Short mmCIF file of C-alpha atoms in Angstrom, two decimals:
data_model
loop_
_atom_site.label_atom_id
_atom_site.label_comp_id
_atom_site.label_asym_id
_atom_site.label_seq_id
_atom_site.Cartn_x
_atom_site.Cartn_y
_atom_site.Cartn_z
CA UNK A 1 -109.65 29.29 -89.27
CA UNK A 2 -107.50 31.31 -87.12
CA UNK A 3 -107.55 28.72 -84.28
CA UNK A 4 -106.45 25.67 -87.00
CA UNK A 5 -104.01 28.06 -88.21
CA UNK A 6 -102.24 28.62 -84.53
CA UNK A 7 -102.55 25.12 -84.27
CA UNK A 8 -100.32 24.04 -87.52
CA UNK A 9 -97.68 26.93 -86.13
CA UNK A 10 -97.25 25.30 -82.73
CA UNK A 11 -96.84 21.89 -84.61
CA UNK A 12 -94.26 23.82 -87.08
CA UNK A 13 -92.62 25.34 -83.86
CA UNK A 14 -92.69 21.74 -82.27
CA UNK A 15 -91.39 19.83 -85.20
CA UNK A 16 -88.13 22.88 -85.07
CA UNK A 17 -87.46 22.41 -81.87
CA UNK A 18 -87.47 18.40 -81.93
CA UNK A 19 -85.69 19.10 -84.85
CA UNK A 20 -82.92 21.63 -83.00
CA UNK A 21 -82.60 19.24 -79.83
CA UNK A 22 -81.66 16.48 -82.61
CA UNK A 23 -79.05 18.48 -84.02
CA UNK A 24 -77.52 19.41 -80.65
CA UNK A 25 -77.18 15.67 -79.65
CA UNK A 26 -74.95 14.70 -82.50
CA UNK A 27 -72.97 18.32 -82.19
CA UNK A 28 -72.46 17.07 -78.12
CA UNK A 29 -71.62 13.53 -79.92
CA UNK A 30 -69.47 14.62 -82.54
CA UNK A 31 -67.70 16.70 -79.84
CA UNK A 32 -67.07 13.61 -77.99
CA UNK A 33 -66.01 11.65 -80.57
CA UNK A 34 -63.87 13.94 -81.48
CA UNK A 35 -62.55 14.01 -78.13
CA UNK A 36 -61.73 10.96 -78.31
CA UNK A 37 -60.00 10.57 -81.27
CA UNK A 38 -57.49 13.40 -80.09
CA UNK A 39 -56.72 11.41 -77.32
CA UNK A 40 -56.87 7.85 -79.18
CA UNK A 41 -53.16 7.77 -79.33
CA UNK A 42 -52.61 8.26 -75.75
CA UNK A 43 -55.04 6.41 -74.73
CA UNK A 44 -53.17 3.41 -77.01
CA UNK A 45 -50.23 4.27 -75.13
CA UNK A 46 -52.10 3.62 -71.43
CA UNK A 47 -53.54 0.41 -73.07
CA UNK A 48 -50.42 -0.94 -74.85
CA UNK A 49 -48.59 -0.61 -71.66
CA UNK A 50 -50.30 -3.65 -69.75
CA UNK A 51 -50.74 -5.32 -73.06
CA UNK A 52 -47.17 -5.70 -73.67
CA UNK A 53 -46.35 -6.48 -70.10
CA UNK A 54 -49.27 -9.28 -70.06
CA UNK A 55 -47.29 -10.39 -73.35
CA UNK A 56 -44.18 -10.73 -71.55
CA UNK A 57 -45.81 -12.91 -68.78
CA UNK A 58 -47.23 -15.14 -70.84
CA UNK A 59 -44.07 -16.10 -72.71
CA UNK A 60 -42.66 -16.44 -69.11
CA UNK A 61 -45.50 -18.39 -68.43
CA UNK A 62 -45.40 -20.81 -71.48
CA UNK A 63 -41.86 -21.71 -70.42
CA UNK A 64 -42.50 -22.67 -66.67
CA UNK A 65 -45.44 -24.81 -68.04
CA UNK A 66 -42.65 -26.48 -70.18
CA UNK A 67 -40.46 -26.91 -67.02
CA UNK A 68 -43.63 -28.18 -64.94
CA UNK A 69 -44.04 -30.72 -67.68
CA UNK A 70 -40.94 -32.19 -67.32
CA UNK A 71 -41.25 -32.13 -63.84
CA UNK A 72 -44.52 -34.20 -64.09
CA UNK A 73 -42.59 -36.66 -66.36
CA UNK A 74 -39.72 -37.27 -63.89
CA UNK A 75 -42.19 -37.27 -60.92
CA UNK A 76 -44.13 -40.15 -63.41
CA UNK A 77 -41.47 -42.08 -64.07
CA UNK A 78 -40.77 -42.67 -60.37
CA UNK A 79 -43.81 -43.77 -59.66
CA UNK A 80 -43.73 -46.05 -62.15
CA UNK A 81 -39.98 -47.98 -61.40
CA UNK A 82 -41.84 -47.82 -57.58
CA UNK A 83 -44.95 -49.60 -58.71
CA UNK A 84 -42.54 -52.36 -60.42
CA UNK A 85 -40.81 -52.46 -57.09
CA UNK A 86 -37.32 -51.50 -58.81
CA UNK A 87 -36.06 -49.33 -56.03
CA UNK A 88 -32.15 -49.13 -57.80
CA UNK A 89 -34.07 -46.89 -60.82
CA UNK A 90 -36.31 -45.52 -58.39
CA UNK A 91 -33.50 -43.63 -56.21
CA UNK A 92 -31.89 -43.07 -59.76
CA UNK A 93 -35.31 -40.80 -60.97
CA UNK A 94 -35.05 -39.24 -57.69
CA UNK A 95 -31.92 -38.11 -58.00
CA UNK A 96 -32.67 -37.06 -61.65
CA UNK A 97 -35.59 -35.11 -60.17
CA UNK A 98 -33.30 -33.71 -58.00
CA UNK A 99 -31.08 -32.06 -60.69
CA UNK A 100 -33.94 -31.62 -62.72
CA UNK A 101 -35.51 -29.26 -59.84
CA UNK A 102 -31.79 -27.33 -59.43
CA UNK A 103 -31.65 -26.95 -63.08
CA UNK A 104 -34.97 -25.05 -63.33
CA UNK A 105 -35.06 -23.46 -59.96
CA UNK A 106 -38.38 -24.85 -59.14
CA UNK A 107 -38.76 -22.49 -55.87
CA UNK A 108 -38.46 -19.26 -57.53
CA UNK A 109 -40.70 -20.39 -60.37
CA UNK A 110 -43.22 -21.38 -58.06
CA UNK A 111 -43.37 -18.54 -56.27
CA UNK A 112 -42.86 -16.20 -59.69
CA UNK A 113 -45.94 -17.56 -60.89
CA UNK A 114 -47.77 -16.04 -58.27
CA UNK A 115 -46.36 -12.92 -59.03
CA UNK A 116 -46.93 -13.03 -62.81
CA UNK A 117 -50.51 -14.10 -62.26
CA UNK A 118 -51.35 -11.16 -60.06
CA UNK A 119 -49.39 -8.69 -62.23
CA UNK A 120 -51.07 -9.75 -65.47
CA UNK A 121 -54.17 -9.39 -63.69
CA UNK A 122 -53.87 -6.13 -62.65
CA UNK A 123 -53.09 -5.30 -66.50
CA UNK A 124 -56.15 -6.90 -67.47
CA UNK A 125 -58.24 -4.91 -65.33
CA UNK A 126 -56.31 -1.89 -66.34
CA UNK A 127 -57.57 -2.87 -69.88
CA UNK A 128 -61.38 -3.41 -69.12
CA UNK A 129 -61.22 -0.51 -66.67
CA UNK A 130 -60.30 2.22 -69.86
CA UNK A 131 -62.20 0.16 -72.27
CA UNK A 132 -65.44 0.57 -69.65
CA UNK A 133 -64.50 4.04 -69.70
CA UNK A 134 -64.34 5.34 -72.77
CA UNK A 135 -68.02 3.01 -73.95
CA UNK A 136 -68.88 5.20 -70.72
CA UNK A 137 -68.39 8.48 -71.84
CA UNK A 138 -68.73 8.14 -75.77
CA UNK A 139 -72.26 6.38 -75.86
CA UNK A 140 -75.12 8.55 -77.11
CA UNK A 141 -77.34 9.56 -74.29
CA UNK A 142 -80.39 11.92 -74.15
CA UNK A 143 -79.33 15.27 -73.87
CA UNK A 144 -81.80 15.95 -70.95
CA UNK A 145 -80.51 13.05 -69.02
CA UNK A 146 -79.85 13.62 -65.38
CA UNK A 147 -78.57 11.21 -62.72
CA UNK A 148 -77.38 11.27 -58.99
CA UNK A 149 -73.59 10.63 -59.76
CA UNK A 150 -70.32 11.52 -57.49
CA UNK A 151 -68.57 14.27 -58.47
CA UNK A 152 -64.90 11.90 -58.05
CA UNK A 153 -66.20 9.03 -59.79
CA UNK A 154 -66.68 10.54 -62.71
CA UNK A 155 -63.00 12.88 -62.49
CA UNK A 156 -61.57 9.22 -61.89
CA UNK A 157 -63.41 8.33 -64.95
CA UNK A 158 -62.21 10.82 -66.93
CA UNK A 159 -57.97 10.92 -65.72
CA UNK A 160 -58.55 7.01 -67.56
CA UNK A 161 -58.80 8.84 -70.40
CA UNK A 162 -56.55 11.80 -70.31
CA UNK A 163 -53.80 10.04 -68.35
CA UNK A 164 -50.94 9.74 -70.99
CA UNK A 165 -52.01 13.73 -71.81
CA UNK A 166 -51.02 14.64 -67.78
CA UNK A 167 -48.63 12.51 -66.48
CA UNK A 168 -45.77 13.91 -68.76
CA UNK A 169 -46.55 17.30 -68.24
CA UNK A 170 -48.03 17.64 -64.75
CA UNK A 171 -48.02 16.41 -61.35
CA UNK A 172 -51.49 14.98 -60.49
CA UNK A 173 -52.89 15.40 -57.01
CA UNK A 174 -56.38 14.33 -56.03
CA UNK A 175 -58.19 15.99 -53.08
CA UNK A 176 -62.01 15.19 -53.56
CA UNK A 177 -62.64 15.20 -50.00
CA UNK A 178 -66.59 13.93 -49.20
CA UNK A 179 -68.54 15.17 -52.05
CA UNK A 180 -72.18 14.75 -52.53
CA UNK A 181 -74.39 13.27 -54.98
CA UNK A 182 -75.07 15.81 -57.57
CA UNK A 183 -77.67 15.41 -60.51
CA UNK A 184 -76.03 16.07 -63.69
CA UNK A 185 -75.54 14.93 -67.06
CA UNK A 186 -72.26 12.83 -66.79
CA UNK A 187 -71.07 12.61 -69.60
CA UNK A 188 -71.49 16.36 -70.50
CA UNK A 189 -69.67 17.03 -67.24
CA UNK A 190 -67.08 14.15 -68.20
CA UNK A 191 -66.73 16.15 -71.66
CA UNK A 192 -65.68 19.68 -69.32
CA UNK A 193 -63.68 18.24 -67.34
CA UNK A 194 -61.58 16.72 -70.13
CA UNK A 195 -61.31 20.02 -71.99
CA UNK A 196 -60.21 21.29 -68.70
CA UNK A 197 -57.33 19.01 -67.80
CA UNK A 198 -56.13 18.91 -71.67
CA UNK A 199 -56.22 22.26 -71.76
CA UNK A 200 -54.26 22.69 -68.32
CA UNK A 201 -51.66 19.82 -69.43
CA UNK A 202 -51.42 22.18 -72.93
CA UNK A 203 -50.46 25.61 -71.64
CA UNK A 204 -47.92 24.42 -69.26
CA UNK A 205 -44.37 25.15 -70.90
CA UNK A 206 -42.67 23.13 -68.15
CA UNK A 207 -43.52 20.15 -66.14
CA UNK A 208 -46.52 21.85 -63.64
CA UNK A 209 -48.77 20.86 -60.96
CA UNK A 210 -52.70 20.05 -61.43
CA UNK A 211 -55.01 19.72 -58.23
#
């Protein structure tokens, strides 16, 4: 009797602790979550700033594909008084093209394009890069987890996140140096070192330094 009755305790003390350990997982989730949503408008902010660049481009963009259209159509329609052999009209749609070229300053389009594609780019992976970051650090992971993960990945990570809290407020210098792979929970770490640079950017009265 005595030995069934230890033996229902342990399972009572088991269930409490499974039971605990649950409850701690959604605290350390609504923490991050929370988190989160204090920084949701800066983190708009980060995002909406390549958004509305990328916006820009592509109403650059849909006019130089209106001015390569009508490029195409004058380049056509030489080719066309060519294949009939009428060389008077031919010369005329050069000249045409000519203008046509001036008018729309072909050379500086087609090297802005260039430009515009790389630049939009860049804001796209901006985009996917705090997007990746914040599924990163708010998805629910076992509280026990460990992993072999670099100290600076996870700061860069993080300054993703808490960039629009910083960069009016502080000067942000990096010095990692060669760190080594530490086992840790990365996301509980990410969650510390956010509370550390908010609450660094928050108690400076002036415009200060963080390292």
């Amino acid at each position: 009797r005595e030995i069934g009755h230890r033996k229902m305790m342990e399972e009572e003390l088991l269930k409490s602790y499974d039971e605990l350990k649950q409850a701690q997982a959604r605290l350390i989730q609504s923490d991050k979550l929370a988190s989160i949503g204090q920084l949701a408008a800066g983190v708009a902010h980060e995002i909406n700033n390549p958004v509305g660049f990328i916006s820009n481009n592509m109403e650059v963009f849909q006019e130089y594909v209106g001015n390569y259209s009508r490029i195409l159509c004058a380049v056509e329609n030489i080719k066309e008084q060519i294949s009939n052999g009428d060389m008077e009209k031919a010369k005329a749609a050069m000249d045409e093209l000519k203008k046509l070229e001036v008018e729309i300053n072909l050379d500086f389009m087609a090297k802005d394009v260039h430009k515009l594609l790389e630049h939009s780019i860049n804001g796209l992976e901006r985009i996917r890069k705090i997007v990746l970051d914040l599924r990163t650090f708010s998805r629910e992971e076992n509280a026990e987890s460990r992993e072999l993960v670099k100290i600076d990945e996870i700061m860069d990570s993080i300054l993703s996140i808490v960039q629009n809290e910083l960069k009016y407020k502080a000067e942000l210098t990096k010095e990692y140096g060669d760190t080594p792979l530490v086992r840790c929970n990365a996301q509980r770490l990410g969650q510390v070192f956010i509370n550390l640079l908010v609450n660094a950017a928050q108690a400076m009265e002036d415009r200060g330094k963080i390292t």
